Coordinates of N, CA and C in Angstrom, one line a residue:
M683 N 19.7 3.3 1.3 CA 18.6 3.0 0.6 C 17.4 3.2 1.5
S684 N 16.5 3.9 1.2 CA 15.4 4.2 2.0 C 14.3 3.2 2.1
Q685 N 14.1 2.7 3.3 CA 13.0 1.7 3.4 C 11.6 2.2 3.3
I686 N 10.9 1.5 2.6 CA 9.4 1.8 2.4 C 8.6 1.7 3.6
G687 N 7.9 2.8 3.9 CA 6.9 2.7 5.0 C 5.5 2.5 4.2
I688 N 4.6 1.8 5.0 CA 3.3 1.4 4.3 C 2.2 2.0 5.2
Y689 N 1.2 2.6 4.3 CA 0.0 3.0 4.8 C -1.1 2.0 4.4
I690 N -1.7 1.3 5.3 CA -2.7 0.4 5.1 C -4.2 0.9 5.2
D691 N -4.9 0.9 4.1 CA -6.3 1.4 4.2 C -7.3 0.5 4.9
E692 N -8.4 0.9 5.1 CA -9.5 0.1 5.7 C -9.7 -1.2 5.2
D693 N -9.7 -1.3 3.9 CA -9.9 -2.6 3.2 C -9.0 -3.5 3.5
A694 N -7.6 -3.3 3.6 CA -6.6 -4.3 3.8 C -6.2 -4.3 5.2
M695 N -6.8 -3.7 6.1 CA -6.2 -3.6 7.5 C -6.6 -5.0 8.2
D696 N -5.6 -5.4 8.6 CA -5.6 -6.7 9.3 C -4.7 -6.6 10.5
S697 N -5.2 -6.7 11.7 CA -4.3 -6.5 12.9 C -3.1 -7.5 13.0
D698 N -3.3 -8.7 12.4 CA -2.2 -9.7 12.4 C -1.1 -9.3 11.4
L699 N -1.5 -8.9 10.3 CA -0.6 -8.3 9.2 C 0.1 -7.0 9.8
V700 N -0.5 -6.2 10.4 CA 0.0 -5.0 10.9 C 1.0 -5.3 11.8
A701 N 0.7 -6.2 12.9 CA 1.6 -6.7 14.0 C 2.9 -7.3 13.4
A702 N 2.7 -8.2 12.4 CA 3.7 -9.0 11.8 C 4.7 -8.0 11.1
L703 N 4.2 -7.0 10.3 CA 5.1 -6.1 9.7 C 5.8 -5.3 10.6
R704 N 5.1 -4.7 11.7 CA 5.8 -4.0 12.6 C 6.8 -4.7 13.5
S705 N 6.7 -6.0 13.7 CA 7.7 -6.8 14.5 C 8.9 -7.0 13.6
R706 N 8.8 -6.8 12.4 CA 10.0 -6.9 11.4 C 10.6 -5.5 11.1
G707 N 10.2 -4.5 11.9 CA 10.7 -3.3 11.7 C 10.1 -2.4 10.6
V708 N 9.0 -2.8 10.1 CA 8.4 -2.1 8.9 C 7.6 -0.9 9.7
T709 N 7.7 0.3 9.1 CA 6.9 1.5 9.5 C 5.5 1.2 8.9
V710 N 4.4 1.1 9.7 CA 3.1 0.9 9.3 C 2.2 1.9 9.9
I711 N 1.5 2.6 9.0 CA 0.3 3.5 9.6 C -0.8 2.9 8.9
T712 N -2.0 2.8 9.8 CA -3.2 2.3 9.3 C -4.2 3.5 9.2
A713 N -5.2 3.3 8.5 CA -6.4 4.3 8.4 C -6.9 4.6 9.7
M714 N -6.9 3.6 10.7 CA -7.5 3.9 12.1 C -6.5 4.7 12.7
D715 N -5.2 4.4 12.6 CA -4.1 5.3 13.3 C -4.3 6.7 12.8
A716 N -4.5 6.9 11.6 CA -4.5 8.3 11.0 C -5.8 9.0 11.2
G717 N -6.8 8.3 11.7 CA -8.1 8.9 12.0 C -8.9 9.1 10.5
L718 N -8.5 8.2 9.7 CA -9.1 8.4 8.3 C -10.2 7.4 7.9
A719 N -10.6 6.6 8.9 CA -11.6 5.6 8.6 C -12.8 6.2 8.0
G720 N -13.3 5.7 6.9 CA -14.5 6.2 6.3 C -14.3 7.4 5.3
K721 N -13.1 7.8 5.2 CA -12.7 8.9 4.3 C -12.6 8.4 2.9
S722 N -12.6 9.3 1.9 CA -12.5 9.0 0.4 C -11.2 8.3 0.1
D723 N -11.3 7.7 -1.0 CA -9.9 7.0 -1.5 C -8.9 8.2 -1.8
D724 N -9.3 9.2 -2.2 CA -8.5 10.4 -2.5 C -7.8 10.9 -1.3
D725 N -8.6 11.0 -0.2 CA -8.1 11.5 1.0 C -7.0 10.4 1.6
Q726 N -7.3 9.1 1.4 CA -6.3 8.0 1.9 C -5.0 8.1 1.1
L727 N -5.1 8.3 -0.3 CA -3.9 8.5 -1.0 C -3.2 9.8 -0.7
A728 N -3.8 10.9 -0.5 CA -3.2 12.1 -0.2 C -2.5 12.0 1.2
F729 N -3.1 11.3 2.1 CA -2.4 11.2 3.5 C -1.2 10.3 3.3
A730 N -1.3 9.2 2.5 CA -0.1 8.4 2.3 C 1.0 9.1 1.6
A731 N 0.7 9.9 0.7 CA 1.6 10.6 -0.1 C 2.4 11.6 0.9
E732 N 1.6 12.3 1.7 CA 2.0 13.3 2.7 C 3.0 12.7 3.7
Q733 N 2.7 11.4 4.0 CA 3.5 10.8 5.0 C 4.7 10.0 4.2
G734 N 4.8 10.1 2.9 CA 5.9 9.4 2.1 C 5.8 7.9 2.2
C735 N 4.6 7.5 2.4 CA 4.3 6.0 2.5 C 3.8 5.5 1.1
V736 N 3.9 4.2 1.0 CA 3.2 3.3 -0.1 C 1.8 2.9 0.4
L737 N 0.9 3.0 -0.3 CA -0.4 2.7 0.1 C -0.7 1.1 -0.2
Y738 N -1.2 0.4 0.7 CA -1.5 -0.9 0.6 C -3.1 -1.0 0.6
T739 N -3.7 -1.7 -0.3 CA -5.1 -1.8 -0.4 C -5.5 -3.1 -1.2
F740 N -6.8 -3.5 -0.9 CA -7.4 -4.5 -1.6 C -8.3 -3.9 -2.7
N741 N -8.5 -2.7 -2.6 CA -9.4 -2.0 -3.4 C -8.8 -1.6 -4.8
V742 N -8.5 -2.7 -5.5 CA -7.6 -2.6 -6.9 C -8.2 -1.7 -7.8
S743 N -9.5 -1.9 -8.2 CA -10.0 -1.1 -9.4 C -10.0 0.4 -9.0
D744 N -10.6 0.7 -7.8 CA -10.7 2.1 -7.6 C -9.4 2.8 -7.4
F745 N -8.4 2.2 -6.7 CA -7.1 2.8 -6.6 C -6.4 2.9 -7.7
Y746 N -6.6 1.9 -8.7 CA -5.8 1.9 -10.0 C -6.3 3.1 -10.8
R747 N -7.6 3.3 -10.8 CA -8.2 4.4 -11.5 C -7.7 5.8 -10.8
L748 N -7.7 5.8 -9.5 CA -7.2 7.0 -8.9 C -5.6 7.3 -9.3
H749 N -5.0 6.2 -9.3 CA -3.6 6.5 -9.8 C -3.5 7.1 -11.1
T750 N -4.3 6.7 -11.9 CA -4.4 7.3 -13.4 C -4.8 8.7 -13.3
V751 N -5.8 9.0 -12.5 CA -6.4 10.4 -12.4 C -5.2 11.3 -11.8
W752 N -4.6 10.8 -10.8 CA -3.5 11.6 -10.2 C -2.4 11.8 -11.2
A753 N -2.0 10.8 -12.1 CA -0.9 10.9 -13.0 C -1.3 12.0 -14.0
G754 N -2.6 11.9 -14.4 CA -3.0 12.8 -15.6 C -3.1 14.2 -15.1
A755 N -3.3 14.4 -13.8 CA -3.2 15.7 -13.2 C -1.9 16.2 -12.6
G756 N -0.9 15.4 -12.8 CA 0.5 15.6 -12.4 C 0.7 15.6 -10.9
R757 N -0.2 15.0 -10.2 CA -0.1 14.7 -8.8 C 0.8 13.6 -8.4
E758 N 1.7 13.7 -7.5 CA 2.5 12.6 -7.1 C 2.1 11.9 -5.9
H759 N 2.2 10.6 -5.8 CA 2.0 9.7 -4.7 C 3.3 8.9 -4.3
G760 N 3.2 8.3 -3.2 CA 4.3 7.4 -2.8 C 4.4 6.0 -3.4
G761 N 3.4 5.7 -4.2 CA 3.3 4.3 -4.7 C 2.1 3.6 -4.1
M762 N 1.7 2.5 -4.8 CA 0.8 1.7 -4.3 C 1.0 0.2 -4.5
I763 N 0.7 -0.6 -3.5 CA 0.7 -2.0 -3.6 C -0.8 -2.5 -3.6
L764 N -1.2 -3.2 -4.8 CA -2.6 -3.5 -4.9 C -2.7 -5.0 -4.8
A765 N -3.6 -5.5 -4.0 CA -3.8 -7.0 -3.8 C -5.2 -7.3 -3.9
P766 N -5.5 -8.4 -4.6 CA -6.9 -8.9 -4.6 C -7.3 -9.4 -3.2
Q767 N -8.5 -9.0 -2.8 CA -9.0 -9.5 -1.5 C -9.2 -11.1 -1.5
Q768 N -9.0 -11.5 -0.3 CA -9.2 -13.0 -0.1 C -8.3 -13.9 -0.9
R769 N -7.3 -13.3 -1.7 CA -6.5 -14.2 -2.4 C -5.3 -14.8 -1.6
F770 N -4.7 -14.0 -0.7 CA -3.5 -14.3 0.0 C -3.8 -14.4 1.6
S771 N -3.3 -15.5 2.1 CA -3.3 -15.4 3.7 C -2.5 -14.2 4.2
V772 N -2.6 -14.1 5.5 CA -1.8 -13.0 6.2 C -0.3 -13.3 6.0
G773 N 0.2 -14.6 6.1 CA 1.6 -15.0 6.1 C 2.0 -14.8 4.6
E774 N 1.2 -15.0 3.6 CA 1.6 -14.9 2.3 C 1.7 -13.4 1.9
Q775 N 0.7 -12.5 2.4 CA 0.8 -11.1 2.2 C 2.1 -10.6 2.9
L776 N 2.4 -11.1 4.0 CA 3.6 -10.6 4.7 C 4.8 -11.0 3.9
R777 N 5.0 -12.2 3.5 CA 6.1 -12.6 2.6 C 6.2 -11.7 1.3
R778 N 5.1 -11.5 0.7 CA 5.3 -10.8 -0.5 C 5.6 -9.3 -0.4
I779 N 5.0 -8.7 0.7 CA 5.3 -7.3 1.0 C 6.8 -7.2 1.4
L780 N 7.3 -8.1 2.2 CA 8.7 -8.0 2.6 C 9.6 -8.2 1.3
R781 N 9.3 -9.1 0.4 CA 10.0 -9.4 -0.7 C 10.1 -8.1 -1.6
L782 N 8.9 -7.5 -1.7 CA 8.8 -6.2 -2.5 C 9.6 -5.1 -1.9
R783 N 9.6 -4.9 -0.6 CA 10.3 -4.0 0.1 C 11.8 -4.2 -0.1
A784 N 12.3 -5.4 -0.1 CA 13.7 -5.8 -0.1 C 14.3 -5.4 -1.4
A785 N 13.3 -5.5 -2.5 CA 13.6 -5.2 -3.9 C 13.6 -3.9 -4.3
T786 N 13.1 -2.9 -3.7 CA 12.9 -1.5 -4.2 C 13.1 -0.6 -3.2
T787 N 13.0 0.7 -3.5 CA 13.2 1.8 -2.6 C 12.1 2.8 -2.6
T788 N 12.0 3.7 -1.6 CA 10.9 4.6 -1.6 C 10.9 5.5 -3.0
V789 N 12.2 5.9 -3.5 CA 12.3 6.7 -4.7 C 11.9 5.9 -5.8
R790 N 12.1 4.6 -5.9 CA 11.6 3.8 -7.1 C 10.1 3.6 -7.1
M791 N 9.5 3.5 -5.9 CA 8.1 3.3 -5.7 C 7.4 4.6 -6.0
R792 N 7.9 5.7 -6.1 CA 7.2 6.9 -6.3 C 6.3 6.9 -7.7
N793 N 5.0 7.2 -7.5 CA 4.1 7.1 -8.6 C 3.9 5.7 -9.3
Q794 N 4.4 4.7 -8.6 CA 4.3 3.4 -9.3 C 3.2 2.6 -8.6
V795 N 2.8 1.6 -9.4 CA 1.7 0.7 -8.9 C 2.4 -0.8 -9.0
E796 N 2.4 -1.5 -7.8 CA 2.8 -2.9 -7.9 C 1.7 -3.7 -7.5
F797 N 1.6 -4.9 -8.1 CA 0.5 -5.9 -7.8 C 1.1 -6.9 -7.0
L798 N 0.5 -7.2 -5.8 CA 1.2 -8.2 -4.8 C 1.4 -9.5 -5.4
G799 N 0.5 -9.9 -6.3 CA 0.5 -11.2 -7.0 C 1.8 -11.4 -7.8
N800 N 2.4 -10.4 -8.2 CA 3.7 -10.4 -9.0 C 5.0 -10.7 -8.1
W801 N 4.6 -10.8 -6.7 CA 5.9 -10.9 -5.8 C 5.9 -12.3 -5.2
G802 N 5.4 -13.3 -5.8 CA 5.3 -14.6 -5.3 C 6.7 -15.2 -5.2

């Protein structure tokens, strides 16, 4: 079973969350790591797709809209995890992301959108 790698955009990037995920063996790439700070949402999603990563963001409405646009155009992405900003502590984000990763695979996440709030 292929473990999900996570690409974290600028909105959701928190050094404590990144460190906590990495310390648990999760492959994490951030917008800063990739040199994509300030780039468009489309660029962020395209990079995550190229890397085979699931995109994690707090930018729920824009990325959900982008998911719909990509689906309509027949473009594929590695999946998205959308979380409302300020709703979950770093510890809670970590627990929910790890729960989601344990329950799914890279293949199952392809072109899917998951809401972090559903993984409590």
